[in-house]
């Protein structure tokens, strides 16, 4: 009887955790903190909590970020050239 009760409690707990999806909510929270908040926004404990949550939820991305933390920024693309077509139309006419 105890095994049946333990199995029922385990299934109910798994069902409730599946419905609540705590890792998905934690993943969304970490994504928002990493995307919209820079290092100037967070205090040291908040940064530590964010990095720990990132390592828990997305260990591959956390490892990649750690390995490439001192890389130089990527090269910038060429500036956009905007032509004024109103003057070119009057010259052709």
Short mmCIF file of N, CA, C and O in Angstrom, two decimals:
data_model
loop_
_atom_site.label_atom_id
_atom_site.label_comp_id
_atom_site.label_asym_id
_atom_site.label_seq_id
_atom_site.Cartn_x
_atom_site.Cartn_y
_atom_site.Cartn_z
N UNK A 1 0.82 -1.20 0.00
CA UNK A 1 0.00 0.00 0.00
C UNK A 1 0.86 1.26 0.00
O UNK A 1 0.52 2.24 -0.64
N UNK A 2 1.98 1.21 0.73
CA UNK A 2 2.86 2.39 0.78
C UNK A 2 3.48 2.65 -0.59
O UNK A 2 3.65 3.81 -0.96
N UNK A 3 3.83 1.58 -1.32
CA UNK A 3 4.42 1.79 -2.63
C UNK A 3 3.43 2.46 -3.57
O UNK A 3 3.80 3.31 -4.38
N UNK A 4 2.17 2.09 -3.46
CA UNK A 4 1.14 2.69 -4.29
C UNK A 4 0.96 4.18 -3.94
O UNK A 4 0.82 5.02 -4.82
N UNK A 5 1.01 4.49 -2.65
CA UNK A 5 0.89 5.88 -2.21
C UNK A 5 2.09 6.71 -2.68
O UNK A 5 1.93 7.84 -3.16
N UNK A 6 3.28 6.15 -2.58
CA UNK A 6 4.49 6.85 -3.05
C UNK A 6 4.43 7.07 -4.55
O UNK A 6 4.78 8.15 -5.06
N UNK A 7 3.97 6.07 -5.29
CA UNK A 7 3.85 6.21 -6.74
C UNK A 7 2.82 7.27 -7.10
O UNK A 7 3.05 8.08 -8.01
N UNK A 8 1.70 7.31 -6.38
CA UNK A 8 0.67 8.32 -6.66
C UNK A 8 1.18 9.72 -6.34
O UNK A 8 0.95 10.67 -7.11
N UNK A 9 1.90 9.87 -5.24
CA UNK A 9 2.46 11.18 -4.88
C UNK A 9 3.51 11.61 -5.91
O UNK A 9 3.56 12.78 -6.32
N UNK A 10 4.33 10.67 -6.35
CA UNK A 10 5.35 10.99 -7.35
C UNK A 10 4.70 11.42 -8.66
O UNK A 10 5.14 12.39 -9.29
N UNK A 11 3.69 10.71 -9.11
CA UNK A 11 2.99 11.07 -10.34
C UNK A 11 2.30 12.43 -10.21
O UNK A 11 2.35 13.25 -11.13
N UNK A 12 1.67 12.68 -9.07
CA UNK A 12 1.00 13.97 -8.88
C UNK A 12 2.01 15.11 -8.85
O UNK A 12 1.78 16.18 -9.42
N UNK A 13 3.15 14.90 -8.21
CA UNK A 13 4.19 15.93 -8.16
C UNK A 13 4.75 16.20 -9.56
O UNK A 13 4.93 17.35 -9.96
N UNK A 14 5.00 15.15 -10.32
CA UNK A 14 5.48 15.31 -11.69
C UNK A 14 4.48 16.02 -12.56
O UNK A 14 4.84 16.88 -13.38
N UNK A 15 3.20 15.70 -12.39
CA UNK A 15 2.16 16.37 -13.15
C UNK A 15 2.11 17.86 -12.82
O UNK A 15 2.04 18.70 -13.72
N UNK A 16 2.15 18.19 -11.53
CA UNK A 16 2.09 19.59 -11.13
C UNK A 16 3.32 20.38 -11.60
O UNK A 16 3.20 21.53 -12.02
N UNK A 17 4.48 19.76 -11.53
CA UNK A 17 5.68 20.44 -12.02
C UNK A 17 5.63 20.61 -13.54
O UNK A 17 6.10 21.61 -14.07
N UNK A 18 5.05 19.64 -14.22
CA UNK A 18 4.90 19.76 -15.66
C UNK A 18 3.93 20.86 -16.04
O UNK A 18 4.11 21.56 -17.05
N UNK A 19 2.90 21.04 -15.25
CA UNK A 19 1.94 22.10 -15.52
C UNK A 19 2.50 23.47 -15.17
O UNK A 19 2.25 24.45 -15.86
N UNK A 20 3.26 23.56 -14.09
CA UNK A 20 3.81 24.83 -13.64
C UNK A 20 4.98 25.27 -14.52
O UNK A 20 5.21 26.46 -14.70
N UNK A 21 5.74 24.31 -15.07
CA UNK A 21 6.90 24.56 -15.92
C UNK A 21 7.86 25.57 -15.31
O UNK A 21 8.09 26.64 -15.85
N UNK A 22 8.44 25.25 -14.15
CA UNK A 22 9.32 26.21 -13.49
C UNK A 22 10.60 26.49 -14.26
O UNK A 22 11.09 27.61 -14.24
N UNK A 23 11.14 25.49 -14.97
CA UNK A 23 12.37 25.74 -15.73
C UNK A 23 12.12 26.65 -16.92
O UNK A 23 12.97 27.45 -17.29
N UNK A 24 10.94 26.56 -17.52
CA UNK A 24 10.61 27.45 -18.63
C UNK A 24 10.49 28.89 -18.13
O UNK A 24 10.96 29.82 -18.79
N UNK A 25 9.88 29.07 -16.98
CA UNK A 25 9.75 30.42 -16.42
C UNK A 25 11.11 30.96 -15.99
O UNK A 25 11.41 32.14 -16.18
N UNK A 26 11.96 30.10 -15.44
CA UNK A 26 13.30 30.52 -15.07
C UNK A 26 14.11 30.86 -16.31
O UNK A 26 14.87 31.83 -16.32
N UNK A 27 13.94 30.10 -17.39
CA UNK A 27 14.62 30.38 -18.64
C UNK A 27 14.20 31.74 -19.20
O UNK A 27 15.04 32.52 -19.66
N UNK A 28 12.92 32.05 -19.15
CA UNK A 28 12.43 33.34 -19.62
C UNK A 28 13.00 34.47 -18.77
O UNK A 28 13.41 35.51 -19.29
N UNK A 29 13.06 34.27 -17.46
CA UNK A 29 13.60 35.28 -16.56
C UNK A 29 15.07 35.53 -16.86
O UNK A 29 15.51 36.68 -16.93
N UNK A 30 15.84 34.47 -17.06
CA UNK A 30 17.27 34.62 -17.36
C UNK A 30 17.45 35.31 -18.70
O UNK A 30 18.30 36.19 -18.84
N UNK A 31 16.65 34.95 -19.69
CA UNK A 31 16.76 35.57 -21.01
C UNK A 31 16.49 37.07 -20.92
O UNK A 31 17.21 37.87 -21.52
N UNK A 32 15.47 37.45 -20.17
CA UNK A 32 15.17 38.87 -20.02
C UNK A 32 16.29 39.61 -19.29
O UNK A 32 16.63 40.73 -19.65
N UNK A 33 16.85 38.99 -18.26
CA UNK A 33 17.94 39.63 -17.52
C UNK A 33 19.18 39.78 -18.38
O UNK A 33 19.85 40.79 -18.32
N UNK A 34 19.48 38.78 -19.19
CA UNK A 34 20.69 38.84 -20.02
C UNK A 34 20.49 39.73 -21.24
O UNK A 34 21.45 40.31 -21.74
N UNK A 35 19.27 39.86 -21.73
CA UNK A 35 19.03 40.64 -22.94
C UNK A 35 18.82 42.12 -22.64
O UNK A 35 19.42 42.98 -23.27
N UNK A 36 17.97 42.42 -21.67
CA UNK A 36 17.58 43.80 -21.45
C UNK A 36 18.32 44.48 -20.30
O UNK A 36 18.19 45.68 -20.14
N UNK A 37 19.04 43.76 -19.51
CA UNK A 37 19.77 44.37 -18.41
C UNK A 37 21.25 44.15 -18.58
O UNK A 37 21.72 43.04 -18.73
N UNK A 38 21.98 45.24 -18.59
CA UNK A 38 23.42 45.12 -18.73
C UNK A 38 24.09 44.99 -17.38
O UNK A 38 23.43 44.98 -16.34
N UNK A 39 25.41 44.92 -17.36
CA UNK A 39 26.11 44.80 -16.09
C UNK A 39 25.97 46.04 -15.22
O UNK A 39 26.16 45.98 -14.02
N UNK A 40 25.61 47.17 -15.80
CA UNK A 40 25.44 48.39 -15.02
C UNK A 40 24.12 48.40 -14.27
O UNK A 40 23.94 49.20 -13.37
N UNK A 41 23.20 47.52 -14.63
CA UNK A 41 21.88 47.49 -14.00
C UNK A 41 21.89 46.60 -12.76
O UNK A 41 21.25 46.91 -11.77
N UNK A 42 22.64 45.52 -12.79
CA UNK A 42 22.59 44.52 -11.74
C UNK A 42 23.61 44.81 -10.65
O UNK A 42 24.70 45.29 -10.91
N UNK A 43 23.23 44.47 -9.44
CA UNK A 43 24.21 44.48 -8.37
C UNK A 43 24.97 43.15 -8.41
O UNK A 43 24.62 42.24 -9.17
N UNK A 44 26.00 43.01 -7.61
CA UNK A 44 26.81 41.79 -7.66
C UNK A 44 26.00 40.54 -7.29
O UNK A 44 26.11 39.53 -7.98
N UNK A 45 25.16 40.54 -6.23
CA UNK A 45 24.36 39.33 -5.95
C UNK A 45 23.37 39.00 -7.07
O UNK A 45 23.13 37.84 -7.37
N UNK A 46 22.81 40.03 -7.69
CA UNK A 46 21.87 39.77 -8.80
C UNK A 46 22.60 39.15 -9.99
O UNK A 46 22.09 38.25 -10.64
N UNK A 47 23.81 39.64 -10.28
CA UNK A 47 24.60 39.07 -11.37
C UNK A 47 24.95 37.62 -11.08
O UNK A 47 24.88 36.76 -11.95
N UNK A 48 25.33 37.34 -9.83
CA UNK A 48 25.68 35.98 -9.45
C UNK A 48 24.48 35.05 -9.58
O UNK A 48 24.59 33.94 -10.10
N UNK A 49 23.32 35.52 -9.16
CA UNK A 49 22.10 34.72 -9.29
C UNK A 49 21.74 34.49 -10.75
O UNK A 49 21.35 33.38 -11.15
N UNK A 50 21.90 35.51 -11.58
CA UNK A 50 21.59 35.37 -13.00
C UNK A 50 22.53 34.37 -13.68
O UNK A 50 22.11 33.53 -14.46
N UNK A 51 23.83 34.45 -13.36
CA UNK A 51 24.79 33.53 -13.96
C UNK A 51 24.54 32.09 -13.48
O UNK A 51 24.62 31.15 -14.26
N UNK A 52 24.22 31.94 -12.20
CA UNK A 52 23.92 30.60 -11.69
C UNK A 52 22.67 30.02 -12.35
O UNK A 52 22.63 28.84 -12.71
N UNK A 53 21.64 30.85 -12.54
CA UNK A 53 20.42 30.38 -13.19
C UNK A 53 20.68 30.06 -14.66
O UNK A 53 20.14 29.10 -15.19
N UNK A 54 21.54 30.86 -15.32
CA UNK A 54 21.88 30.58 -16.71
C UNK A 54 22.62 29.25 -16.81
O UNK A 54 22.37 28.45 -17.72
N UNK A 55 23.53 28.99 -15.88
CA UNK A 55 24.26 27.72 -15.90
C UNK A 55 23.33 26.54 -15.62
O UNK A 55 23.55 25.44 -16.13
N UNK A 56 22.28 26.75 -14.85
CA UNK A 56 21.33 25.69 -14.56
C UNK A 56 20.41 25.43 -15.74
O UNK A 56 20.17 24.28 -16.12
N UNK A 57 19.90 26.49 -16.36
CA UNK A 57 18.90 26.35 -17.41
C UNK A 57 19.53 26.07 -18.77
O UNK A 57 19.06 25.22 -19.52
N UNK A 58 20.61 26.78 -19.11
CA UNK A 58 21.26 26.62 -20.41
C UNK A 58 22.76 26.47 -20.21
O UNK A 58 23.53 27.41 -20.41
N UNK A 59 23.20 25.28 -19.82
CA UNK A 59 24.63 25.11 -19.53
C UNK A 59 25.53 25.28 -20.75
O UNK A 59 26.64 25.79 -20.64
N UNK A 60 25.07 24.90 -21.91
CA UNK A 60 25.87 25.06 -23.12
C UNK A 60 26.13 26.52 -23.46
O UNK A 60 27.25 26.91 -23.80
N UNK A 61 25.09 27.35 -23.37
CA UNK A 61 25.26 28.77 -23.65
C UNK A 61 26.10 29.44 -22.57
O UNK A 61 26.86 30.36 -22.87
N UNK A 62 25.95 29.01 -21.33
CA UNK A 62 26.75 29.58 -20.25
C UNK A 62 28.23 29.26 -20.46
O UNK A 62 29.10 30.13 -20.28
N UNK A 63 28.53 28.05 -20.88
CA UNK A 63 29.92 27.67 -21.14
C UNK A 63 30.48 28.44 -22.34
O UNK A 63 31.62 28.90 -22.31
N UNK A 64 29.68 28.60 -23.37
CA UNK A 64 30.11 29.36 -24.53
C UNK A 64 30.37 30.82 -24.15
O UNK A 64 31.36 31.42 -24.59
N UNK A 65 29.49 31.41 -23.36
CA UNK A 65 29.68 32.79 -22.93
C UNK A 65 30.93 32.92 -22.06
O UNK A 65 31.67 33.91 -22.16
N UNK A 66 31.19 31.94 -21.22
CA UNK A 66 32.36 31.99 -20.37
C UNK A 66 33.65 31.87 -21.19
O UNK A 66 34.62 32.57 -20.94
N UNK A 67 33.66 31.00 -22.18
CA UNK A 67 34.87 30.81 -22.99
C UNK A 67 35.16 32.02 -23.88
O UNK A 67 36.31 32.28 -24.21
N UNK A 68 34.13 32.73 -24.30
CA UNK A 68 34.31 33.83 -25.24
C UNK A 68 34.08 35.19 -24.58
O UNK A 68 33.77 36.15 -25.28
N UNK A 69 34.26 35.30 -23.29
CA UNK A 69 33.97 36.54 -22.59
C UNK A 69 34.96 37.64 -22.91
O UNK A 69 34.63 38.81 -22.77
N UNK A 70 36.17 37.33 -23.34
CA UNK A 70 37.17 38.35 -23.63
C UNK A 70 37.44 38.50 -25.13
O UNK A 70 38.42 39.15 -25.51
N UNK A 71 36.60 37.93 -25.96
CA UNK A 71 36.77 38.07 -27.40
C UNK A 71 36.50 39.51 -27.83
O UNK A 71 35.67 40.20 -27.24
N UNK A 72 37.18 39.98 -28.87
CA UNK A 72 36.89 41.33 -29.37
C UNK A 72 35.52 41.34 -30.04
O UNK A 72 35.02 40.30 -30.48
N UNK A 73 34.89 42.50 -30.12
CA UNK A 73 33.57 42.55 -30.77
C UNK A 73 33.70 42.21 -32.26
O UNK A 73 34.75 42.41 -32.86
N UNK A 74 32.63 41.72 -32.85
CA UNK A 74 32.69 41.37 -34.28
C UNK A 74 32.86 42.63 -35.13
O UNK A 74 32.49 43.73 -34.71
N UNK A 75 33.43 42.50 -36.32
CA UNK A 75 33.62 43.68 -37.17
C UNK A 75 32.28 44.26 -37.60
O UNK A 75 31.31 43.54 -37.82
N UNK A 76 32.27 45.56 -37.73
CA UNK A 76 31.03 46.23 -38.12
C UNK A 76 30.89 46.21 -39.64
O UNK A 76 31.88 46.17 -40.37
N UNK A 77 29.68 46.25 -40.10
CA UNK A 77 29.44 46.25 -41.54
C UNK A 77 29.66 47.66 -42.09
O UNK A 77 29.77 48.64 -41.35
N UNK A 78 29.70 47.76 -43.40
CA UNK A 78 29.89 49.05 -44.05
C UNK A 78 28.67 49.93 -43.80
O UNK A 78 27.55 49.44 -43.67
N UNK A 79 28.86 51.23 -43.73
CA UNK A 79 27.71 52.11 -43.49
C UNK A 79 26.74 52.10 -44.67
O UNK A 79 27.13 51.86 -45.82
N UNK A 80 25.52 52.37 -44.38
CA UNK A 80 24.48 52.39 -45.39
C UNK A 80 24.61 53.66 -46.23
O UNK A 80 24.76 54.75 -45.68
N UNK A 81 24.54 53.52 -47.52
CA UNK A 81 24.62 54.66 -48.43
C UNK A 81 23.20 54.98 -48.90
O UNK A 81 22.51 54.12 -49.46
N UNK A 82 22.79 56.21 -48.69
CA UNK A 82 21.45 56.64 -49.08
C UNK A 82 21.60 57.62 -50.23
O UNK A 82 22.28 58.64 -50.11
N UNK A 83 20.96 57.30 -51.34
CA UNK A 83 21.02 58.20 -52.50
C UNK A 83 19.76 59.04 -52.55
O UNK A 83 18.66 58.57 -52.24
N UNK A 84 19.91 60.26 -52.94
CA UNK A 84 18.77 61.16 -53.07
C UNK A 84 18.27 61.06 -54.51
O UNK A 84 18.91 61.56 -55.44
N UNK A 85 17.16 60.40 -54.72
CA UNK A 85 16.65 60.17 -56.07
C UNK A 85 15.92 61.38 -56.65
O UNK A 85 15.71 61.44 -57.85
N UNK A 86 15.54 62.33 -55.84
CA UNK A 86 14.81 63.48 -56.38
C UNK A 86 15.70 64.31 -57.29
O UNK A 86 15.26 64.80 -58.33
N UNK A 87 16.97 64.48 -56.96
CA UNK A 87 17.87 65.27 -57.78
C UNK A 87 18.28 64.50 -59.03
O UNK A 87 18.52 65.11 -60.08
N UNK A 88 18.37 63.19 -58.95
CA UNK A 88 18.76 62.41 -60.12
C UNK A 88 17.66 62.42 -61.18
O UNK A 88 17.93 62.43 -62.36
N UNK A 89 16.40 62.46 -60.77
CA UNK A 89 15.29 62.48 -61.72
C UNK A 89 15.27 63.80 -62.47
O UNK A 89 14.98 63.84 -63.66
N UNK A 90 15.59 64.90 -61.81
CA UNK A 90 15.55 66.19 -62.48
C UNK A 90 16.71 66.34 -63.46
O UNK A 90 16.60 67.02 -64.47
N UNK A 91 17.86 65.71 -63.16
CA UNK A 91 19.01 65.78 -64.07
C UNK A 91 18.76 65.02 -65.36
O UNK A 91 19.20 65.41 -66.42
N UNK A 92 18.05 63.90 -65.27
CA UNK A 92 17.81 63.08 -66.47
C UNK A 92 16.80 63.71 -67.41
O UNK A 92 16.79 63.41 -68.59
N UNK A 93 15.93 64.52 -66.90
CA UNK A 93 14.84 65.06 -67.73
C UNK A 93 15.26 66.18 -68.63
O UNK A 93 16.27 66.74 -68.66
#
